mmCIF file of C-alpha atoms and ligand atoms in Angstrom:
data_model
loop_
_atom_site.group_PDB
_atom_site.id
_atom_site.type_symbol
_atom_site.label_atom_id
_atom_site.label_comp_id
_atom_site.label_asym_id
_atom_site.label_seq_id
_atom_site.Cartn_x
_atom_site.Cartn_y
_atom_site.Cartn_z
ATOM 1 C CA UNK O 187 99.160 43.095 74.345
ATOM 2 C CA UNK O 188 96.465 45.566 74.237
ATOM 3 C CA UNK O 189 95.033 44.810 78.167
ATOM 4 C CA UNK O 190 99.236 45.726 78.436
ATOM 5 C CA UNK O 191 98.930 49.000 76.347
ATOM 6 C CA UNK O 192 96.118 50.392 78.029
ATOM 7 C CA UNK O 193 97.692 49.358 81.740
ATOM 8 C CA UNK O 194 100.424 51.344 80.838
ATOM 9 C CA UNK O 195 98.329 54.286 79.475
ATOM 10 C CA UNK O 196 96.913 54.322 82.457
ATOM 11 C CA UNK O 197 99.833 54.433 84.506
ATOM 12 C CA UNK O 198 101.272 57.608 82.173
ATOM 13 C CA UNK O 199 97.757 59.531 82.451
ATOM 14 C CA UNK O 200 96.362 58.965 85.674
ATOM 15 C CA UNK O 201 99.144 60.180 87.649
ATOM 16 C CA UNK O 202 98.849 63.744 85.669
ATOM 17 C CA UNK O 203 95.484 64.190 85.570
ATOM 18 C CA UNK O 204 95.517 64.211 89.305
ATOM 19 C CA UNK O 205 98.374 66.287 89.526
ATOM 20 C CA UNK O 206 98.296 69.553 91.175
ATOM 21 C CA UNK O 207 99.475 72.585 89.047
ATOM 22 C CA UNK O 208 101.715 74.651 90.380
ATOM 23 C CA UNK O 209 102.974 78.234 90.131
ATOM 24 C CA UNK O 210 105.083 81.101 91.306
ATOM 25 C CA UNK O 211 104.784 82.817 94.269
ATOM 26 C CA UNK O 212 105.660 86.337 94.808
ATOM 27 C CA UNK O 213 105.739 87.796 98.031
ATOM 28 C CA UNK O 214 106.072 92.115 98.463
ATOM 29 C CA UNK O 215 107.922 93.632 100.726
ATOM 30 C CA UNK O 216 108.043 97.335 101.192
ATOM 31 C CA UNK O 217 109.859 98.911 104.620
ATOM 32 C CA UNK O 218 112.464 96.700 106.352
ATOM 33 C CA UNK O 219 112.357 98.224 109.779
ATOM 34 C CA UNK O 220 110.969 98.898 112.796
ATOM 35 C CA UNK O 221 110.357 102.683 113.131
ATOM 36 C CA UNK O 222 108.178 102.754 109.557
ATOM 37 C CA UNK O 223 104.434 102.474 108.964
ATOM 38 C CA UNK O 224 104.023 98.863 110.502
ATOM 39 C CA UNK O 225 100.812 98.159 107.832
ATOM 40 C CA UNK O 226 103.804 98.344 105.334
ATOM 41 C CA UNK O 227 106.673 97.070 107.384
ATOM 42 C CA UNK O 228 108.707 93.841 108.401
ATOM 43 C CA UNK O 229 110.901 94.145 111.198
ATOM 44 C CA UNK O 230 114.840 92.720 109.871
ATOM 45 C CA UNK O 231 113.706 89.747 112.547
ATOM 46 C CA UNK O 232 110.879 88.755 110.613
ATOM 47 C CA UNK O 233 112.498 89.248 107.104
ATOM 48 C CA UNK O 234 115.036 86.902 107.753
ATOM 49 C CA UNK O 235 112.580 84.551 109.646
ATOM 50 C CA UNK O 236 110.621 84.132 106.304
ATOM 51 C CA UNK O 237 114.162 83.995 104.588
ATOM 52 C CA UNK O 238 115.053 80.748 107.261
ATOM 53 C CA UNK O 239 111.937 79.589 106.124
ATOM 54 C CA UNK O 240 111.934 79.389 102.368
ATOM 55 C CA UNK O 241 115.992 77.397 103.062
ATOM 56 C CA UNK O 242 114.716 74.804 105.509
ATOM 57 C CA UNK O 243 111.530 74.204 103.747
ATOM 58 C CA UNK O 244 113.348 73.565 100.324
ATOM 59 C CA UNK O 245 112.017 76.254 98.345
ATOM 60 C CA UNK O 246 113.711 77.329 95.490
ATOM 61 C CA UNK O 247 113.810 81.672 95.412
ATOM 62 C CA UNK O 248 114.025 82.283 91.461
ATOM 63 C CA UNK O 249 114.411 86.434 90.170
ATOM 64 C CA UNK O 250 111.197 87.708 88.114
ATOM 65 C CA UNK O 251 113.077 86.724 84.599
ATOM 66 C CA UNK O 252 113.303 83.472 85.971
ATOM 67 C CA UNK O 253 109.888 82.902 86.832
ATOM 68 C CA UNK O 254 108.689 83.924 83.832
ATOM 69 C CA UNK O 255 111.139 81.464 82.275
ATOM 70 C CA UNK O 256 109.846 78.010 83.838
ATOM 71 C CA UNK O 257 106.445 79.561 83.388
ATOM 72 C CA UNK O 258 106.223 79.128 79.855
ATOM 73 C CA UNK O 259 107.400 75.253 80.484
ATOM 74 C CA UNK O 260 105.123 72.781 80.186
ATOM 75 C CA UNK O 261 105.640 71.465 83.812
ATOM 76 C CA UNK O 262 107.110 74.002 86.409
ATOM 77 C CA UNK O 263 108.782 72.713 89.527
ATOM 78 C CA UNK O 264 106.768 73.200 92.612
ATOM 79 C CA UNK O 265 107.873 75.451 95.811
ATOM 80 C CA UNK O 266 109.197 78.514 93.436
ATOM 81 C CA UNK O 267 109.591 81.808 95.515
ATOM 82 C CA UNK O 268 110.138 85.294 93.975
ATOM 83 C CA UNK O 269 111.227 88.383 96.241
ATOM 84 C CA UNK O 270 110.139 91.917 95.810
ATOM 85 C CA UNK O 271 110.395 95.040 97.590
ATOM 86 C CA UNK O 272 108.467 98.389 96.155
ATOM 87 C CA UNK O 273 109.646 101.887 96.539
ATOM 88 C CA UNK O 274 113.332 101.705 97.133
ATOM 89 C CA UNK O 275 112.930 102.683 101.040
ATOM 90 C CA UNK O 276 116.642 103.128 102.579
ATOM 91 C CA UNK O 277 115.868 100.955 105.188
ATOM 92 C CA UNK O 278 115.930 97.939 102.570
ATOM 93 C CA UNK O 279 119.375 98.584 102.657
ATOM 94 C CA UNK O 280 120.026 99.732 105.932
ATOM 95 C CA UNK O 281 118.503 96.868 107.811
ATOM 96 C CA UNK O 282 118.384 94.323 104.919
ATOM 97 C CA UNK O 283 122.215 94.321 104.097
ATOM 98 C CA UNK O 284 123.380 91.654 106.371
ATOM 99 C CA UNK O 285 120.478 89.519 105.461
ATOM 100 C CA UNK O 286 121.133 89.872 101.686
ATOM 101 C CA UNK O 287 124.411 88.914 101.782
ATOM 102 C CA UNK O 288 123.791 85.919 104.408
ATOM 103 C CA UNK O 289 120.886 84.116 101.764
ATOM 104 C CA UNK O 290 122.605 85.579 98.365
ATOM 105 C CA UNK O 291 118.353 84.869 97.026
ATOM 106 C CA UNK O 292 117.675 86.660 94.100
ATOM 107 C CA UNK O 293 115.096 89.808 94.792
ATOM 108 C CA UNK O 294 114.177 92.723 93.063
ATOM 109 C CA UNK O 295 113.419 96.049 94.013
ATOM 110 C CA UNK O 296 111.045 98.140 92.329
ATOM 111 C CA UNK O 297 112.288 101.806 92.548
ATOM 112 C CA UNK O 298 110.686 105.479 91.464
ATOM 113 C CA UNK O 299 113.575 107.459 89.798
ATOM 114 C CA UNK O 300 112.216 110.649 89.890
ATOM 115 C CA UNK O 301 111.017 110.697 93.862
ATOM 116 C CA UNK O 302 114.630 109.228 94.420
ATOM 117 C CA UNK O 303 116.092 112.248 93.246
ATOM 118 C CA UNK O 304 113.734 114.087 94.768
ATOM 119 C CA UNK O 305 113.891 113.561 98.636
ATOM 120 C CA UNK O 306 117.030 111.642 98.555
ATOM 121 C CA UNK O 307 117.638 111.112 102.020
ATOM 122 C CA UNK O 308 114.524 108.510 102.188
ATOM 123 C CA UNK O 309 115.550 106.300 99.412
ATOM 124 C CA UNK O 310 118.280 103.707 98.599
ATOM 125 C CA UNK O 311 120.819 105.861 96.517
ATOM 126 C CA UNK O 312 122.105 104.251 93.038
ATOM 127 C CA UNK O 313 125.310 103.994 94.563
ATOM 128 C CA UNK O 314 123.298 101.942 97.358
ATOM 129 C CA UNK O 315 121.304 100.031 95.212
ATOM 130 C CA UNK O 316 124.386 98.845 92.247
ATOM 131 C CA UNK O 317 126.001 97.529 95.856
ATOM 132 C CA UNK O 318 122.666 95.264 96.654
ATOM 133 C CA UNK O 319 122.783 93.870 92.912
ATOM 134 C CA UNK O 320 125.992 92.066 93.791
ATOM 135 C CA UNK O 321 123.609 90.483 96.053
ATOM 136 C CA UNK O 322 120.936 89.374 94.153
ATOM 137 C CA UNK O 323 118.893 92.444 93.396
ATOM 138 C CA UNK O 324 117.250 93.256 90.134
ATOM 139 C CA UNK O 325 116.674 97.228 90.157
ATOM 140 C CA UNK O 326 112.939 97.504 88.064
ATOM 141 C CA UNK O 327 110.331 99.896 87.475
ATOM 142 C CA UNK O 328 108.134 101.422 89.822
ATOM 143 C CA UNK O 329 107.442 104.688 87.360
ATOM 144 C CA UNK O 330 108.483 107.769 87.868
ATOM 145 C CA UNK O 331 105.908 109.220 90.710
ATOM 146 C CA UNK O 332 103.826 106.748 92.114
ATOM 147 C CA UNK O 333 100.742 108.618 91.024
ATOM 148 C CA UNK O 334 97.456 107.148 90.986
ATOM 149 C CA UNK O 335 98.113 106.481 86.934
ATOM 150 C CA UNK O 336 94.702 105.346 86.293
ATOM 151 C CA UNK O 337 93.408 108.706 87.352
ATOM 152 C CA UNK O 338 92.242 111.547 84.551
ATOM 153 C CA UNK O 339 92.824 114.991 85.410
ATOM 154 C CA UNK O 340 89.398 117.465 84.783
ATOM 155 C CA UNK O 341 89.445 118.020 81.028
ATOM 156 C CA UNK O 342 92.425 115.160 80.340
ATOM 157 C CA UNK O 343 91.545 113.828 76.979
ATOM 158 C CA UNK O 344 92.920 110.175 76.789
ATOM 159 C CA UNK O 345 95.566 110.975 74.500
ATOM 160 C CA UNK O 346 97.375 113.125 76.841
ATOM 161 C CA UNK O 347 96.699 110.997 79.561
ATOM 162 C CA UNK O 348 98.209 108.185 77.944
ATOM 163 C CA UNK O 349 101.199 110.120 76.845
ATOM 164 C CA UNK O 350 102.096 111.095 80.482
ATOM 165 C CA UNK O 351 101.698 107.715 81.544
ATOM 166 C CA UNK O 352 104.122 106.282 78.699
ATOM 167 C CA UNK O 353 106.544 109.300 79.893
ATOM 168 C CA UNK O 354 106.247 108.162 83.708
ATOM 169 C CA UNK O 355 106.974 104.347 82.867
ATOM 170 C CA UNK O 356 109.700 104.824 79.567
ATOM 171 C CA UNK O 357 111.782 107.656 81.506
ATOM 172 C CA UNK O 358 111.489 105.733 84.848
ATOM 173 C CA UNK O 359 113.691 103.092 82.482
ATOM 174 C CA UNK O 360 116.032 105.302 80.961
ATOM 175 C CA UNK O 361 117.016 106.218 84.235
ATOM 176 C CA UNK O 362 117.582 102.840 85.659
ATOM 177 C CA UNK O 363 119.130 101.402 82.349
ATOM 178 C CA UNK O 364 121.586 104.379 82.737
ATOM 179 C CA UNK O 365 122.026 104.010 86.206
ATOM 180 C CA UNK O 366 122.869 100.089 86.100
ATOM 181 C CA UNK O 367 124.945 100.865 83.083
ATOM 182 C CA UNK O 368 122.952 98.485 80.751
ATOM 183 C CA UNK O 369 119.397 97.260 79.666
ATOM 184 C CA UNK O 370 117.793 95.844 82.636
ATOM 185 C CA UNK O 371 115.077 93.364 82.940
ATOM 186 C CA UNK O 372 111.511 95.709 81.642
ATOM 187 C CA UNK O 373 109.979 94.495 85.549
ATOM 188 C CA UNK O 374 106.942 96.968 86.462
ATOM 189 C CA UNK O 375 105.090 97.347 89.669
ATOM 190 C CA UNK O 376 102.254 99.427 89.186
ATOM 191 C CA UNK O 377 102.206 101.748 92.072
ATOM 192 C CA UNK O 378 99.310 101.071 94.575
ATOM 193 C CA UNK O 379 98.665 97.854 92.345
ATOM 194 C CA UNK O 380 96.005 99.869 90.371
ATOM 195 C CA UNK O 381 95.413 99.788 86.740
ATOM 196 C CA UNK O 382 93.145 99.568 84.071
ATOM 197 C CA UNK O 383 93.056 97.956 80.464
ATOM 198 C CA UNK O 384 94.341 100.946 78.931
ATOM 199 C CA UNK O 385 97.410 100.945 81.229
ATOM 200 C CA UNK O 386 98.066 97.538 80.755
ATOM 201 C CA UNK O 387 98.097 97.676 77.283
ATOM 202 C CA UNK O 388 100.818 100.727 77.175
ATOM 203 C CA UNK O 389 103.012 98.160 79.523
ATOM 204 C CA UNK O 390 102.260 95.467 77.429
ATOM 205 C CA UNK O 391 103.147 97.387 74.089
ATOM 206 C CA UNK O 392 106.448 98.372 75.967
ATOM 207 C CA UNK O 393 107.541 94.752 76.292
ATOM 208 C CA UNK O 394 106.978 95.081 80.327
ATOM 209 C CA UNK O 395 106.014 92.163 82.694
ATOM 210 C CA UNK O 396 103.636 94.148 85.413
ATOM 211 C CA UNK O 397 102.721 92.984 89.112
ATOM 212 C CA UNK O 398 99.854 94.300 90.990
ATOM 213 C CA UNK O 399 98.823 93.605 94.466
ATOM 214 C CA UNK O 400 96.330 91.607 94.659
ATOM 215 C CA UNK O 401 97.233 88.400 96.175
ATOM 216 C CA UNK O 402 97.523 84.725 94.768
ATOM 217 C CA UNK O 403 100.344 82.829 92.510
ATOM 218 C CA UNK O 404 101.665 83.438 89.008
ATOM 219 C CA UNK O 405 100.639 80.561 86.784
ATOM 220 C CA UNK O 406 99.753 79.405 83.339
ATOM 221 C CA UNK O 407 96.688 81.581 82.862
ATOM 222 C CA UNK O 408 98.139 84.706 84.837
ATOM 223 C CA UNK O 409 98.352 87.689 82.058
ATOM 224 C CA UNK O 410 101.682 89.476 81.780
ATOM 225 C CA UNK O 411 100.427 92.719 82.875
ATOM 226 C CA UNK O 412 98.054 91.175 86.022
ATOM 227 C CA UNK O 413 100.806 89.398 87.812
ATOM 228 C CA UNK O 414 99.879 89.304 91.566
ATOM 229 C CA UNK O 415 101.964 89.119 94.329
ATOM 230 C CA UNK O 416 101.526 87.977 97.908
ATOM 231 C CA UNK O 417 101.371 91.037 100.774
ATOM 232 C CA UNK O 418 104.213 89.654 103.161
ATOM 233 C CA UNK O 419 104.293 92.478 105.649
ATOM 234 C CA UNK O 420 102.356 93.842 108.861
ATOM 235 C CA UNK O 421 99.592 91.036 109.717
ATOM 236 C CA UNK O 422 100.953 89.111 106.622
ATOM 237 C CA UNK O 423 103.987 89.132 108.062
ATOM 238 C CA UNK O 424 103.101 86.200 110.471
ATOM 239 C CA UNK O 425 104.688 82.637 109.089
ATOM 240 C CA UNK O 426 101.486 81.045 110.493
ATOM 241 C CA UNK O 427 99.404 82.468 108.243
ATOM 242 C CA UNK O 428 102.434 83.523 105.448
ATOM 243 C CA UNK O 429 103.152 79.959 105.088
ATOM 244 C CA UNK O 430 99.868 78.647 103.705
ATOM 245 C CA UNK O 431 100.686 81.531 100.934
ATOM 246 C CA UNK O 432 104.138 80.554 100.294
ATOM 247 C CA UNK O 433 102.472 76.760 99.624
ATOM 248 C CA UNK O 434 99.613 78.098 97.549
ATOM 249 C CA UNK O 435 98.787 76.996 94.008
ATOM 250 C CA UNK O 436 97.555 78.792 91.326
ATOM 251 C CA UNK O 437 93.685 78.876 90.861
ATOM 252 C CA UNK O 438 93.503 78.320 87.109
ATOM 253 C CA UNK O 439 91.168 81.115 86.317
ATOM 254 C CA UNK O 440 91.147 81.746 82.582
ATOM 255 C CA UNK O 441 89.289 85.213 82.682
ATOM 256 C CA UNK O 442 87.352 86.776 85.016
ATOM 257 C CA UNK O 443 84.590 89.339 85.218
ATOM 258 C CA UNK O 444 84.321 92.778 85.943
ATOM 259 C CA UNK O 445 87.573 92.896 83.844
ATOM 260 C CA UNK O 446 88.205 96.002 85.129
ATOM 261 C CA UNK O 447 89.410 96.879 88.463
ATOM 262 C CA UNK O 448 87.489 100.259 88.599
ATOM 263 C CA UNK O 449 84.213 99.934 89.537
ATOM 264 C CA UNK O 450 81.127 103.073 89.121
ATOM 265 C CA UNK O 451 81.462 105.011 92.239
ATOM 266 C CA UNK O 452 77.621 104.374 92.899
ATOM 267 C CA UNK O 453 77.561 100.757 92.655
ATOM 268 C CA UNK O 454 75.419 98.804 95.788
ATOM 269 C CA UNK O 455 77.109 95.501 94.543
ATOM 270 C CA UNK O 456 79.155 93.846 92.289
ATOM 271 C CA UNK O 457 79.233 90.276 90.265
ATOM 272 C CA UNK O 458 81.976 88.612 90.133
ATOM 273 C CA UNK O 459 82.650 85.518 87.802
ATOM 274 C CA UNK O 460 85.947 83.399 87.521
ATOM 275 C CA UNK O 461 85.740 81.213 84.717
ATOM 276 C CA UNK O 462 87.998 78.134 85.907
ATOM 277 C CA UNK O 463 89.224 75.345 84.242
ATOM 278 C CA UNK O 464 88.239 72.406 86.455
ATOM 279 C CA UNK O 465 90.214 69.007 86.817
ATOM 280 C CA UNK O 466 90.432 66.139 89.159
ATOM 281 C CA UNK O 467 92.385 68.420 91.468
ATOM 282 C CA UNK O 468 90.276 71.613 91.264
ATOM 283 C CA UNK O 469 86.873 70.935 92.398
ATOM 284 C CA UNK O 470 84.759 74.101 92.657
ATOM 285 C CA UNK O 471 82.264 72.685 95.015
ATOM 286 C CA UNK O 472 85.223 73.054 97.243
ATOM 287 C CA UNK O 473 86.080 76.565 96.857
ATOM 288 C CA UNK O 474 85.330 79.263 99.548
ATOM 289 C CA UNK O 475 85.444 82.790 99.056
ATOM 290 C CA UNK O 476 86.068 85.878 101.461
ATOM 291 C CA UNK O 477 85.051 89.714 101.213
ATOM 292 C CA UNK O 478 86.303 92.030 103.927
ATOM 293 C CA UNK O 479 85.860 89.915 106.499
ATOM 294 C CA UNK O 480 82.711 87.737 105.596
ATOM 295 C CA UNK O 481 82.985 84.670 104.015
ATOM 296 C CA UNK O 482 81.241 84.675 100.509
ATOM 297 C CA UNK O 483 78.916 81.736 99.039
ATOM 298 C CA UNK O 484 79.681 81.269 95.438
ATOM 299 C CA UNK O 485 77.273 80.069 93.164
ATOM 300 C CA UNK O 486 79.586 77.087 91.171
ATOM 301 C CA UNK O 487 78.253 75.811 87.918
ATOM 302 C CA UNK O 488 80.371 73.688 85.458
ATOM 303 C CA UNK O 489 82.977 76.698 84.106
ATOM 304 C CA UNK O 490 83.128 78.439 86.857
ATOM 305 C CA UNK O 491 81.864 80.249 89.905
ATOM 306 C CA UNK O 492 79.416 83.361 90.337
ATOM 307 C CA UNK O 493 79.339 85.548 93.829
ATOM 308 C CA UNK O 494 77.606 88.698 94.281
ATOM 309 C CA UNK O 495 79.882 91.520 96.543
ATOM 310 C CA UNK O 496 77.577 94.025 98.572
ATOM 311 C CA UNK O 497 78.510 97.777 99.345
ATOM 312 C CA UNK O 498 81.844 97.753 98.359
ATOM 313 C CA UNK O 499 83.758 100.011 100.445
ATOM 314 C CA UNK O 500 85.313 103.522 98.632
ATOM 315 C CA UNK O 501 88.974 102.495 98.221
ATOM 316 C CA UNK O 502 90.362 99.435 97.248
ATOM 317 C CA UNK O 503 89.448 96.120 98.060
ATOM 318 C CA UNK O 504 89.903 92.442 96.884
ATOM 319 C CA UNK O 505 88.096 89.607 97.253
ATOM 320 C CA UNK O 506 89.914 86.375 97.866
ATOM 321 C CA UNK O 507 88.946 82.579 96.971
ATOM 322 C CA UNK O 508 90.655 79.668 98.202
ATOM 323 C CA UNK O 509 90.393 75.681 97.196
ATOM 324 C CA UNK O 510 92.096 72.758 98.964
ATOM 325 C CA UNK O 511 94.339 70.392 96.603
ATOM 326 C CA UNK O 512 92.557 67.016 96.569
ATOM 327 C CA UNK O 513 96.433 65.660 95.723
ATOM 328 C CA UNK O 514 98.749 67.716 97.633
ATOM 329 C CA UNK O 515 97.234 67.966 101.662
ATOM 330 C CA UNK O 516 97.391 71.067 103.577
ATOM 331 C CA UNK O 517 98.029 73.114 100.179
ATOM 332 C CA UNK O 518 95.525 75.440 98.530
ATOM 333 C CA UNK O 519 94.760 77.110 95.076
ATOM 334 C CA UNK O 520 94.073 80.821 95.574
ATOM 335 C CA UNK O 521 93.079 83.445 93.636
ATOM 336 C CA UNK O 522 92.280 86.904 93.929
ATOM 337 C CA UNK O 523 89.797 89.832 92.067
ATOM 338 C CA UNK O 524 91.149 93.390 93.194
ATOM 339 C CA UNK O 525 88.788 95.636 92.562
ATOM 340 C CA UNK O 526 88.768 99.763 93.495
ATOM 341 C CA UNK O 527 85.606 102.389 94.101
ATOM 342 C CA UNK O 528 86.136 106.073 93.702
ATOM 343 C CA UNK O 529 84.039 108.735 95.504
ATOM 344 C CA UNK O 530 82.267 110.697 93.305
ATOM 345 C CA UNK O 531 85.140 113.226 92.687
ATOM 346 C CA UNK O 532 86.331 109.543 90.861
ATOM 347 C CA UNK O 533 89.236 109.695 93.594
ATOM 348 C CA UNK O 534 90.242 106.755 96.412
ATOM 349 C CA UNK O 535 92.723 107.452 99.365
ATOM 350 C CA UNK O 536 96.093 106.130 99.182
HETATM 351 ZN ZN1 ZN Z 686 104.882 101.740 95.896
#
């Protein structure tokens, strides 16, 4: 009776503890076209070739709300898919239309009110935008200007830094709210992907989910206001490398260090530590790491891994680590540490 109890113990146990862990993953679109800025565009062609993609490989495309919905379950599904598109670009409608309507996948687009009214003739109109909601869009937050918003002005103190920023995210959602004729889902997209702690925290205090773009799935230990999304256009744009993305798995990274993205402008190098809770499936002598271009050699002790980043370029940059699935072949956990330099004016190009 007890040799029975434990068999079946073992049955119930072993099979989880081996089990992969899996995630959300959010893939960012920007222009839809083929006359735009190709490092931010997909060509219709190739938007509706990753569309083809996610139906014949069974993945399920979920909204944001969603997501965040079978996150907080104990076990989410694999092969979950969110959609996004920043900015609001006319050409999202323009050459996206047909493809919207062919899929009906929920997306959302991430829009800047302010610029909208601004230089109208570049941007989906409301009128536009209402339309693409009967086709699966969810119309979010972008802010108002697509500033840099972690930059001070000269002389800024914090508190008036902080109250612009609060002005650029809460009227930003008055408008769409008004707009879309009711509450809508409080969906941010930090513009550029940049913030700080201080930025985060207003977002969180407003009751905002917020999405950077630094690359990697939403999981368990993903914070509200961190939530990274997968760059699917230009170079990432290609299914032979977009797939492996679309498959990947969460890294389960419970903090990491610097915990801010802003680095001193006069740094030679920066540590980096992900503290990572290990299981049969995540084995960190497995894990490789990659830093504009070179290939990174982690030091991996028992929580976690440590790797040293030289001469950081000004700008942003990320640095990206990868582990294969000892339970699911071919897929990989990912994970990635964005991290920004200013000049010494404390400014970075767009
Ligand atoms: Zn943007």
């Amino acid at each position: 009776m007890r040799a029975l109890g434990f068999g079946l113990l073992w049955l119930i146990l072993v099979p989880f503890s081996h089990a992969a862990e899996h995630g959300v993953v959010v893939l960012q679109y920007h222009h839809v076209g083929d006359d735009t800025p190709r490092v931010t565009s997909v060509t219709a062609a190739e938007l509706e070739q990753h569309f083809a993609y996610l139906k014949e490989h069974d993945y399920k495309v979920v909204s944001l709300t969603e997501a965040k919905e079978l996150l907080a379950q104990e076990q989410v599904p694999d092969k979950l898919v969110s959609i996004t598109f920043d900015d609001g670009w006319r050409n999202v409608y323009d050459n996206g239309l047909e493809i919207f309507k062919k899929y009906r996948y929920p997306f959302t687009i991430f829009v800047n009110p302010y610029l909208m009214e601004q230089t109208p003739r570049i941007y989906m109109s409301w009128e536009q935008l209402r339309e693409l909601t009967e086709y699966g869009a969810t119309i979010a937050n972008h802010s108002q200007f697509h500033e840099h918003m972690t930059w001070r002005d000269i002389g800024q103190d914090e508190a008036a830094w902080q109250q612009r920023q609060l002005t650029a995210i809460v009227e930003a959602q008055r408008v769409i709210d008004d707009e879309l004729g009711s509450p809508q889902p409080r969906l941010f997209a930090y513009p550029y992907g940049e913030y700080d702690a201080k930025l985060a925290k207003l977002l969180a205090e407003q009751d905002f989910l917020a999405f950077g773009q630094h690359s990697g799935p939403w999981g368990r230990y993903t914070k509200a206001t961190e939530i990274p999304r997968f760059p699917a256009s230009a170079n990432y744009a290609n299914l032979d490398t977009l797939k492996t993305k679309i498959g990947s798995l969460p890294l389960p990274v419970t903090a990491h260090e610097p915990a801010e993205m802003e680095v001193a402008s006069d740094v030679e190098e920066v540590n980096v530590r992900l503290h990572i809770a290990v299981s049969d499936d995540v084995q960190l002598q497995r894990i490789n790491c990659f830093y504009q271009g070179d290939v990174i050699q982690p030091n991996v002790d028992d929580e976690g891994i440590e790797l040293t980043l030289s001469q950081p370029p000004i700008g942003r940059s990320r640095v990206n680590c990868t582990l294969p699935s000892r339970s699911l072949s071919g897929r990989f956990y990912w994970y990635s540490v964005p991290l920004v330099r200013p000049n010494e004016q404390g400014r970075w190009p767009d």
